[in-house]
mmCIF file with all atom_site columns, C-alpha atoms in Angstrom:
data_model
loop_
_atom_site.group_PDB
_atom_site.id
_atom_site.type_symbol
_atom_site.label_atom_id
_atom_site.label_alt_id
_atom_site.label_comp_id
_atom_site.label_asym_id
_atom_site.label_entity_id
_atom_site.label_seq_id
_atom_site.pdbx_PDB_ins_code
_atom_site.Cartn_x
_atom_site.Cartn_y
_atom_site.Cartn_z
_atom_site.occupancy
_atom_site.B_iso_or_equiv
_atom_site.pdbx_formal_charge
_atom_site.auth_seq_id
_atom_site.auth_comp_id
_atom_site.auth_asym_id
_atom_site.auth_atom_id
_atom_site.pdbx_PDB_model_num
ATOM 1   C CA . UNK A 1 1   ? 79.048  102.383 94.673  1.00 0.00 ? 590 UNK A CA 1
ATOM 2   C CA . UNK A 1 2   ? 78.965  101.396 98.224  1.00 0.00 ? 591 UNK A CA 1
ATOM 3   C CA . UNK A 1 3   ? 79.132  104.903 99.461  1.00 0.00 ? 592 UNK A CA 1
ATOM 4   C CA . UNK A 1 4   ? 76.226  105.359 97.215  1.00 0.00 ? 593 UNK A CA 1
ATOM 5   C CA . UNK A 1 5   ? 74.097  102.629 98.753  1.00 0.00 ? 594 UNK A CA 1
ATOM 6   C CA . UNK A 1 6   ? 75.093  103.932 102.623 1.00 0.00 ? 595 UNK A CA 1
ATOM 7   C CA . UNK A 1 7   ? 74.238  107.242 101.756 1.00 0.00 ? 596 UNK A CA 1
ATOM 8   C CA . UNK A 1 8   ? 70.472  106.382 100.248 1.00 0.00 ? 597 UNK A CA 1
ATOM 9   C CA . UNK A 1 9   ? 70.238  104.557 103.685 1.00 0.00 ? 598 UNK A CA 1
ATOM 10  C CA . UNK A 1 10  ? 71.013  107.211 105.758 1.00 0.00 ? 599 UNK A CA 1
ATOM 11  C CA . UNK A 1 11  ? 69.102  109.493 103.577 1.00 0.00 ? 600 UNK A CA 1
ATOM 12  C CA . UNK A 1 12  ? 65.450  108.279 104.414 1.00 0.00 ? 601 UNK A CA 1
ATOM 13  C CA . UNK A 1 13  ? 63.020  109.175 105.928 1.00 0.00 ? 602 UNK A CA 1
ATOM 14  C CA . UNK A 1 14  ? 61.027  107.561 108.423 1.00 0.00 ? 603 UNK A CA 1
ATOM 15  C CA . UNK A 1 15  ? 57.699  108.193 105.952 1.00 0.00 ? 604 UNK A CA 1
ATOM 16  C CA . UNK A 1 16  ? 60.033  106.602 103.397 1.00 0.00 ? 605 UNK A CA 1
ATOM 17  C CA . UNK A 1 17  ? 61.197  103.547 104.804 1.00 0.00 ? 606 UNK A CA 1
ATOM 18  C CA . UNK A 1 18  ? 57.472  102.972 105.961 1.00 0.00 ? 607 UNK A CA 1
ATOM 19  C CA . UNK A 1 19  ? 56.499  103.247 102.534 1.00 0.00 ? 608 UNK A CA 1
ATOM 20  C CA . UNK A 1 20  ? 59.256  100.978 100.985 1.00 0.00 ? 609 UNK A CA 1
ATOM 21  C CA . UNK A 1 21  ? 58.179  98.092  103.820 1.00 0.00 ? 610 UNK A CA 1
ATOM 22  C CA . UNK A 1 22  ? 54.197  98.547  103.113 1.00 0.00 ? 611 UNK A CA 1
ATOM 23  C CA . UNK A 1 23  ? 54.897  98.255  99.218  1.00 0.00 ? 612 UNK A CA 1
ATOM 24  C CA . UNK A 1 24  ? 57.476  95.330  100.001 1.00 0.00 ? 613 UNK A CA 1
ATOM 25  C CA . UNK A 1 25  ? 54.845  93.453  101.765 1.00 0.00 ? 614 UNK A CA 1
ATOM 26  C CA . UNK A 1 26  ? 51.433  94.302  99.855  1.00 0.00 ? 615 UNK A CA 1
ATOM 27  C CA . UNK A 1 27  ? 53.394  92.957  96.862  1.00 0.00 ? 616 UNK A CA 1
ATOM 28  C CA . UNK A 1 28  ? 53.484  89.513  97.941  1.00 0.00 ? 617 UNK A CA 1
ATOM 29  C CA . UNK A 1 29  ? 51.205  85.964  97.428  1.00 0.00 ? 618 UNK A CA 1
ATOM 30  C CA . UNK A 1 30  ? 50.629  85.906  100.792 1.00 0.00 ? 619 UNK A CA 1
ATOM 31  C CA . UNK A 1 31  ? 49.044  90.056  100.942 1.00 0.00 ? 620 UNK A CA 1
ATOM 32  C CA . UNK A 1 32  ? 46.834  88.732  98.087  1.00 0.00 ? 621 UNK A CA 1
ATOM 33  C CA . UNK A 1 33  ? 45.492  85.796  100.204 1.00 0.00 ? 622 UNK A CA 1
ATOM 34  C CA . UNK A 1 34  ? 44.720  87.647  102.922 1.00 0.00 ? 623 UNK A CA 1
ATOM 35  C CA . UNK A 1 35  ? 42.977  90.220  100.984 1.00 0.00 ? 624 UNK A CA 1
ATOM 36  C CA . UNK A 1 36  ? 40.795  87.383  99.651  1.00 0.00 ? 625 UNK A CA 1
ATOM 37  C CA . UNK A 1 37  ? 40.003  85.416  102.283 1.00 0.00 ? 626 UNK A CA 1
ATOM 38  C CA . UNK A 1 38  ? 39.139  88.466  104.281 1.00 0.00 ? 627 UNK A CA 1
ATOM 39  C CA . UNK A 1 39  ? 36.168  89.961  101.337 1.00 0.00 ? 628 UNK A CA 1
ATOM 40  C CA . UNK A 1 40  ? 35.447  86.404  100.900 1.00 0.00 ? 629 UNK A CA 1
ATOM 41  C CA . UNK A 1 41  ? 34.763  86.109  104.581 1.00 0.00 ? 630 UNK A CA 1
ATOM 42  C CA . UNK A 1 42  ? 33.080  89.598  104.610 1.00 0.00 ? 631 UNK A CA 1
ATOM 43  C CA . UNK A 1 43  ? 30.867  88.696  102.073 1.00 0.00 ? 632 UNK A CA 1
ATOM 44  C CA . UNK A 1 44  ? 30.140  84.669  103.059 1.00 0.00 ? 633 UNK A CA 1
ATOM 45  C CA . UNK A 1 45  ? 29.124  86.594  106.785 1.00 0.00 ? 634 UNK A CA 1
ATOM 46  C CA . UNK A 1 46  ? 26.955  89.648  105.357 1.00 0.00 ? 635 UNK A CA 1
ATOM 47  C CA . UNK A 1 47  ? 24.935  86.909  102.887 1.00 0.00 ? 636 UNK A CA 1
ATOM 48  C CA . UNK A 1 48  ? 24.586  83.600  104.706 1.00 0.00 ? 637 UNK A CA 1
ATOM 49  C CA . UNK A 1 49  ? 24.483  84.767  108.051 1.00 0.00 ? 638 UNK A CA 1
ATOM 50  C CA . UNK A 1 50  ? 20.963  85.095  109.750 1.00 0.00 ? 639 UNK A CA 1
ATOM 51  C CA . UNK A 1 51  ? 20.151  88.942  108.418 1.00 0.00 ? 640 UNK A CA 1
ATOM 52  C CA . UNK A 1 52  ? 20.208  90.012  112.135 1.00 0.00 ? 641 UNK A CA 1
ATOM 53  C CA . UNK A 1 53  ? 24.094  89.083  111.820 1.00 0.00 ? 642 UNK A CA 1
ATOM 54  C CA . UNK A 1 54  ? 24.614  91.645  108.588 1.00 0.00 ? 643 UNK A CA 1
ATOM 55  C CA . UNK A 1 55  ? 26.784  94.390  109.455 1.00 0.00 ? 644 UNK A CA 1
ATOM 56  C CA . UNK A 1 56  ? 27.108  95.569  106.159 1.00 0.00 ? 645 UNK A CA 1
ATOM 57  C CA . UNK A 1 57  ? 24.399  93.865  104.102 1.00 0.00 ? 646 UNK A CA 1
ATOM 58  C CA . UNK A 1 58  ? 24.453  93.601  100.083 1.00 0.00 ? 647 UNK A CA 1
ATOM 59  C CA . UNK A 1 59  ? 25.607  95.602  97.952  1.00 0.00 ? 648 UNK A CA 1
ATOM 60  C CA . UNK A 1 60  ? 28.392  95.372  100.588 1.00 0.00 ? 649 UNK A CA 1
ATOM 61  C CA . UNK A 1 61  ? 28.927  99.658  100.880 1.00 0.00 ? 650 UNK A CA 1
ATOM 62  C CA . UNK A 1 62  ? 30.950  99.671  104.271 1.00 0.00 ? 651 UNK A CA 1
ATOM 63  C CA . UNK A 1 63  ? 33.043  96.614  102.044 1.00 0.00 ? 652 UNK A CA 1
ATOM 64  C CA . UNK A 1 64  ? 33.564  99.011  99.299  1.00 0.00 ? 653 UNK A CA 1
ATOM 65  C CA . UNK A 1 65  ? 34.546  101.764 100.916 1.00 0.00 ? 654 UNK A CA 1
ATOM 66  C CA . UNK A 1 66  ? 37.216  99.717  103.076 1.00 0.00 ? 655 UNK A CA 1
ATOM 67  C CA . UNK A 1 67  ? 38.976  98.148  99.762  1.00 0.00 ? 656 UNK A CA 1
ATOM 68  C CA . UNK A 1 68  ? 38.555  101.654 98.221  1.00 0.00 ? 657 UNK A CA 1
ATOM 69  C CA . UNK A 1 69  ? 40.893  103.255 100.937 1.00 0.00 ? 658 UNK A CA 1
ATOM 70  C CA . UNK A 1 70  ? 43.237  100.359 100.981 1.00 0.00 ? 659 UNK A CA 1
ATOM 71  C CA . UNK A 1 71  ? 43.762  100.970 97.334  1.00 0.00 ? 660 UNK A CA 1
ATOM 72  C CA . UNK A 1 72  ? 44.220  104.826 97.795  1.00 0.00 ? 661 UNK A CA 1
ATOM 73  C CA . UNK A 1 73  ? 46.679  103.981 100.889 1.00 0.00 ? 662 UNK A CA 1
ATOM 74  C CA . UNK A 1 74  ? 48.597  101.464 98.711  1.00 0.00 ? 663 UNK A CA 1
ATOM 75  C CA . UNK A 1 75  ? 48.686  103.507 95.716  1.00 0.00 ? 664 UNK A CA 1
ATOM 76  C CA . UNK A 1 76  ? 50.367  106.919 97.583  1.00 0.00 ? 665 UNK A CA 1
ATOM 77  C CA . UNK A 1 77  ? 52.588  103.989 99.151  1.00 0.00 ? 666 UNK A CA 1
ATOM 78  C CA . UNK A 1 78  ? 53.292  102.725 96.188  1.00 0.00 ? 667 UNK A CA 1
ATOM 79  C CA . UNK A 1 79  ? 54.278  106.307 94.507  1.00 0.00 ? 668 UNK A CA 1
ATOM 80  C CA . UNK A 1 80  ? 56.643  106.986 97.542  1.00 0.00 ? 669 UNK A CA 1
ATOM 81  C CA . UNK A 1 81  ? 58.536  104.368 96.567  1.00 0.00 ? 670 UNK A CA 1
ATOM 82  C CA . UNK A 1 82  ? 58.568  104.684 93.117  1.00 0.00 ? 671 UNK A CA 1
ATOM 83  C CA . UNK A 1 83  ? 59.887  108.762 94.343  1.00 0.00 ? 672 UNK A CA 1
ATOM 84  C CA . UNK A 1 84  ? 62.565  107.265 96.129  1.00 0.00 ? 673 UNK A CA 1
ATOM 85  C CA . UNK A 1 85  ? 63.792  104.392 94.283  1.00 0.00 ? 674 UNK A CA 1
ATOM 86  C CA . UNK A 1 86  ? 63.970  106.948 90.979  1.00 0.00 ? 675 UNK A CA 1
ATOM 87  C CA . UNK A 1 87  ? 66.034  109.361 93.488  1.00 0.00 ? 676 UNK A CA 1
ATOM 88  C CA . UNK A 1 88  ? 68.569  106.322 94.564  1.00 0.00 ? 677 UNK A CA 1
ATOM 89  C CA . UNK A 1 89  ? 68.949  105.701 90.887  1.00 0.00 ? 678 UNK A CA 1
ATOM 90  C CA . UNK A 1 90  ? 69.353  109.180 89.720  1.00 0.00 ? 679 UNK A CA 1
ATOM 91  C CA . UNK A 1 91  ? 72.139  109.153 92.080  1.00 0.00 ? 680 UNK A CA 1
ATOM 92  C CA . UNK A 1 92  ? 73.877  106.048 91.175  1.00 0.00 ? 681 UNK A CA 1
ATOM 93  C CA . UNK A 1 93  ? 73.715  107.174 87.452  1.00 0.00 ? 682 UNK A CA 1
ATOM 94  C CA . UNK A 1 94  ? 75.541  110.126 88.287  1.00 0.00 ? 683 UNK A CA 1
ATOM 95  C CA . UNK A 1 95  ? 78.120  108.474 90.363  1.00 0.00 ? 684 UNK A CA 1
ATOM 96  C CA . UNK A 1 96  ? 78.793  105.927 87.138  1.00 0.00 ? 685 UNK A CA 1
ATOM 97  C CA . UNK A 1 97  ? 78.956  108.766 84.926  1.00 0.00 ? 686 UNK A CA 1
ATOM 98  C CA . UNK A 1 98  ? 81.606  110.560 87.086  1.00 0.00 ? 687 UNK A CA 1
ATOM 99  C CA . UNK A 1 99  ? 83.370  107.060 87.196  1.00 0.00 ? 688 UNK A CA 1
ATOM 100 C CA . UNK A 1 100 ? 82.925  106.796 83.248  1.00 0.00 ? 689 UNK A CA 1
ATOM 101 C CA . UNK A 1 101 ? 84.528  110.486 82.926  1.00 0.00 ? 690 UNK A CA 1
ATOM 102 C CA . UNK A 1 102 ? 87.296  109.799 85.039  1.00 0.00 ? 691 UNK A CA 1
ATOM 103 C CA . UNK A 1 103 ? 88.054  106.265 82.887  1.00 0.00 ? 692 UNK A CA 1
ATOM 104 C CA . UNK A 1 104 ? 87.418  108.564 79.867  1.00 0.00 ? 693 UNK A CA 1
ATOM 105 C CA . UNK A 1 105 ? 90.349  110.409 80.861  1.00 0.00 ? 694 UNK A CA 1
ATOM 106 C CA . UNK A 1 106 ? 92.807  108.156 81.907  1.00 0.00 ? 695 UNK A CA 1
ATOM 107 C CA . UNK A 1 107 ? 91.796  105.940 78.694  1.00 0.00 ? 696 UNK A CA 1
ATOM 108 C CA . UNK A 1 108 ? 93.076  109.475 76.684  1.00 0.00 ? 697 UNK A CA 1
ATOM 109 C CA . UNK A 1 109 ? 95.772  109.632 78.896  1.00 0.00 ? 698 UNK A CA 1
ATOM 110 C CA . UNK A 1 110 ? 97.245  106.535 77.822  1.00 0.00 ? 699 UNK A CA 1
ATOM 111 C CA . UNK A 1 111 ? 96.203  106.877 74.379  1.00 0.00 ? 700 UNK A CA 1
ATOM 112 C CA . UNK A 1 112 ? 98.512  110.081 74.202  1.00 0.00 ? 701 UNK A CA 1
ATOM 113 C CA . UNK A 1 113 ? 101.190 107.526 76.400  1.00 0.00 ? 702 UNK A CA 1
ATOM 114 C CA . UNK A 1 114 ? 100.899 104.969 73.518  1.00 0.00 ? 703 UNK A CA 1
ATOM 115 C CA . UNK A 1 115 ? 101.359 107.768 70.977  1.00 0.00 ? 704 UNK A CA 1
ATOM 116 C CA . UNK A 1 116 ? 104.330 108.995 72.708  1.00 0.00 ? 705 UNK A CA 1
ATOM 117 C CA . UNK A 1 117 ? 105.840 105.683 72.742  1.00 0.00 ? 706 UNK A CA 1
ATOM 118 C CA . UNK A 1 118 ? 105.500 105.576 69.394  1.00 0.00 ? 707 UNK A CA 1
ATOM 119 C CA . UNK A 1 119 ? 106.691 108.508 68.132  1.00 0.00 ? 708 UNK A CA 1
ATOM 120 C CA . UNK A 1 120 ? 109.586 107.776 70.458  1.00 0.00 ? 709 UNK A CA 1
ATOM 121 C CA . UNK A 1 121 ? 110.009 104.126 68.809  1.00 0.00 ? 710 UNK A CA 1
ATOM 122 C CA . UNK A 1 122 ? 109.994 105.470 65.087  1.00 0.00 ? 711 UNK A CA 1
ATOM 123 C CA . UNK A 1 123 ? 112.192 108.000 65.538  1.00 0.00 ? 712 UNK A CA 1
ATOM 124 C CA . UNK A 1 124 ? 114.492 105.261 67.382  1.00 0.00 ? 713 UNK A CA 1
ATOM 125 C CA . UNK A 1 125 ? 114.005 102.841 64.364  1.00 0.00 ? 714 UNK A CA 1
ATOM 126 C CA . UNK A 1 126 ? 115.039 105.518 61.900  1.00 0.00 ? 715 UNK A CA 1
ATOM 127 C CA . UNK A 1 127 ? 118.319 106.276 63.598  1.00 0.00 ? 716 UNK A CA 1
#
């Protein structure tokens, strides 16, 4: 299982592990905060400002495009990692199912061991 792990590592790319650290960090508290207090500030400057301060004045357009692209941005980000964490388990499902085969086997293995024995032990018992 190790070897699995090392070789998903090694296996990225850079695109990858940029995605898997966005979507590791936009799914936090502290993302969401941010978020909030930045619209919140956006809006509390483009409303109670003096309107020669309004960069972006109600119904807020350059506010909704920004949060629009974040959400497109996060979403691809978001299905990169979803790609890549569904490859790293595809993997590790195949390497337990090669170490379930190979336990498979010895288990029959020493089932035919056992029935050996006893063969071996009746036929003893009998003579």
């Amino acid at each position: 299982m190790i070897d699995v792990v090392t070789q998903e590592n090694t296996q990225s790319t850079l695109g990858e592990r940029i995605a898997e650290v966005s979507t590791q960090a936009s799914g936090t508290m502290t993302f969401f905060l941010i978020n909030a207090d930045l619209f919140a500030a956006w809006i509390v400057a483009n409303t109670l400002f003096p309107t020669t301060f309004h960069y972006d004045p109600y119904p807020f357009a350059f506010l909704t495009l920004s949060v629009s692209l974040e959400a497109i941005f996060l979403s691809i980000l978001v299905l990169i990692s979803q790609n890549r964490q569904a490859a790293y388990d595809r993997r590790l499902n195949e390497h337990d199912a090669a170490i379930n085969r190979q336990a498979e086997q010895k288990i029959s293995e020493l089932a035919y061991d056992v029935q050996s024995i006893k063969r071996m032990l009746a036929k003893a018992v009998v003579e």
